[in-house]
Amino acid sequence: MTMQGPEFDGVVAEASEVAVDMLFVPMFQDEAETAVSRIPGLAAAAGAWIADAQKSGEFRAKLYEFFIIPSGGNWQARRIALVGGGLRADL
């Protein structure tokens, strides 16, 4: 039995229109509160997951931190993975 590795593709499209198993969304610690509003429809697609995780401290966008949620609404992606990028100044 041959195992196949994951496939990664880069696309330029509206986030809601990308039909993938998981859509990766990078977020920086110092911009995490405004990052969600920069992607049209992300807050609606995530329901209250992102806001709740930020309020509780479960996701702080620290470097290499992940937070994976199911997507909803009319988004084509099955899941959304928030990826912590740390502080933008440290990039």
Short mmCIF file of C-alpha atoms in Angstrom, two decimals:
data_model
loop_
_atom_site.label_atom_id
_atom_site.label_comp_id
_atom_site.label_asym_id
_atom_site.label_seq_id
_atom_site.Cartn_x
_atom_site.Cartn_y
_atom_site.Cartn_z
CA MET A 1 0.00 0.00 0.00
CA THR A 2 1.40 3.35 -1.03
CA MET A 3 0.61 6.34 1.14
CA GLN A 4 0.16 9.65 -0.56
CA GLY A 5 1.39 12.83 1.13
CA PRO A 6 -0.70 15.96 1.52
CA GLU A 7 -1.09 18.33 -1.41
CA PHE A 8 -0.62 22.07 -1.08
CA ASP A 9 -1.66 24.53 -3.76
CA GLY A 10 -1.55 28.31 -3.89
CA VAL A 11 -4.56 30.15 -5.31
CA VAL A 12 -5.73 33.72 -5.64
CA ALA A 13 -9.48 33.92 -4.94
CA GLU A 14 -12.02 35.02 -2.38
CA ALA A 15 -11.47 32.94 0.75
CA SER A 16 -15.08 31.77 0.70
CA GLU A 17 -14.68 30.37 -2.83
CA VAL A 18 -11.67 28.13 -2.21
CA ALA A 19 -12.84 24.49 -2.24
CA VAL A 20 -10.29 22.75 0.00
CA ASP A 21 -10.26 20.46 3.02
CA MET A 22 -8.51 23.12 5.10
CA LEU A 23 -8.00 26.83 4.49
CA PHE A 24 -4.98 28.26 6.34
CA VAL A 25 -5.36 31.83 7.64
CA PRO A 26 -2.19 33.41 9.09
CA MET A 27 -2.71 35.83 11.98
CA PHE A 28 -0.23 37.99 13.90
CA GLN A 29 -0.46 38.56 17.66
CA ASP A 30 -0.47 42.33 17.37
CA GLU A 31 -3.19 42.28 14.68
CA ALA A 32 -5.32 39.29 15.76
CA GLU A 33 -8.33 41.36 16.82
CA THR A 34 -8.61 43.10 13.44
CA ALA A 35 -7.41 40.23 11.23
CA VAL A 36 -10.78 38.50 11.15
CA SER A 37 -12.50 41.61 9.77
CA ARG A 38 -9.95 41.83 6.93
CA ILE A 39 -11.23 38.62 5.36
CA PRO A 40 -14.80 39.13 4.15
CA GLY A 41 -17.17 36.59 5.66
CA LEU A 42 -14.65 34.88 7.95
CA ALA A 43 -16.44 35.80 11.17
CA ALA A 44 -19.76 34.55 9.80
CA ALA A 45 -18.21 31.34 8.44
CA ALA A 46 -16.59 30.63 11.80
CA GLY A 47 -19.63 31.41 13.90
CA ALA A 48 -18.50 32.39 17.37
CA TRP A 49 -15.49 30.02 17.35
CA ILE A 50 -12.81 32.65 16.65
CA ALA A 51 -14.20 35.36 18.94
CA ASP A 52 -14.66 32.85 21.79
CA ALA A 53 -11.15 31.43 21.35
CA GLN A 54 -9.62 34.91 21.37
CA LYS A 55 -11.61 36.00 24.44
CA SER A 56 -10.73 32.87 26.40
CA GLY A 57 -7.06 32.97 25.38
CA GLU A 58 -7.33 29.60 23.64
CA PHE A 59 -5.92 31.22 20.49
CA ARG A 60 -3.52 34.17 20.81
CA ALA A 61 -1.79 33.94 17.41
CA LYS A 62 1.52 33.05 19.02
CA LEU A 63 4.17 31.81 16.63
CA TYR A 64 3.31 28.31 15.30
CA GLU A 65 0.04 28.16 17.26
CA PHE A 66 -2.89 26.53 15.41
CA PHE A 67 -6.64 26.72 15.94
CA ILE A 68 -8.76 24.56 13.63
CA ILE A 69 -12.52 25.02 13.29
CA PRO A 70 -15.28 23.80 10.98
CA SER A 71 -16.41 26.37 8.43
CA GLY A 72 -20.02 27.25 7.93
CA GLY A 73 -22.19 29.46 5.81
CA ASN A 74 -21.56 29.37 2.11
CA TRP A 75 -17.81 28.75 2.38
CA GLN A 76 -16.37 25.98 0.22
CA ALA A 77 -13.55 25.06 2.62
CA ARG A 78 -14.44 22.26 5.03
CA ARG A 79 -12.27 23.62 7.85
CA ILE A 80 -10.43 26.83 8.68
CA ALA A 81 -7.02 26.71 10.35
CA LEU A 82 -5.87 29.89 12.04
CA VAL A 83 -2.07 29.91 12.12
CA GLY A 84 -0.23 32.07 14.63
CA GLY A 85 2.51 34.19 13.12
CA GLY A 86 3.76 35.75 16.36
CA LEU A 87 4.48 39.47 16.32
CA ARG A 88 4.60 41.06 12.89
CA ALA A 89 7.68 43.06 13.91
CA ASP A 90 9.56 39.79 14.49
CA LEU A 91 8.89 38.59 10.96
#
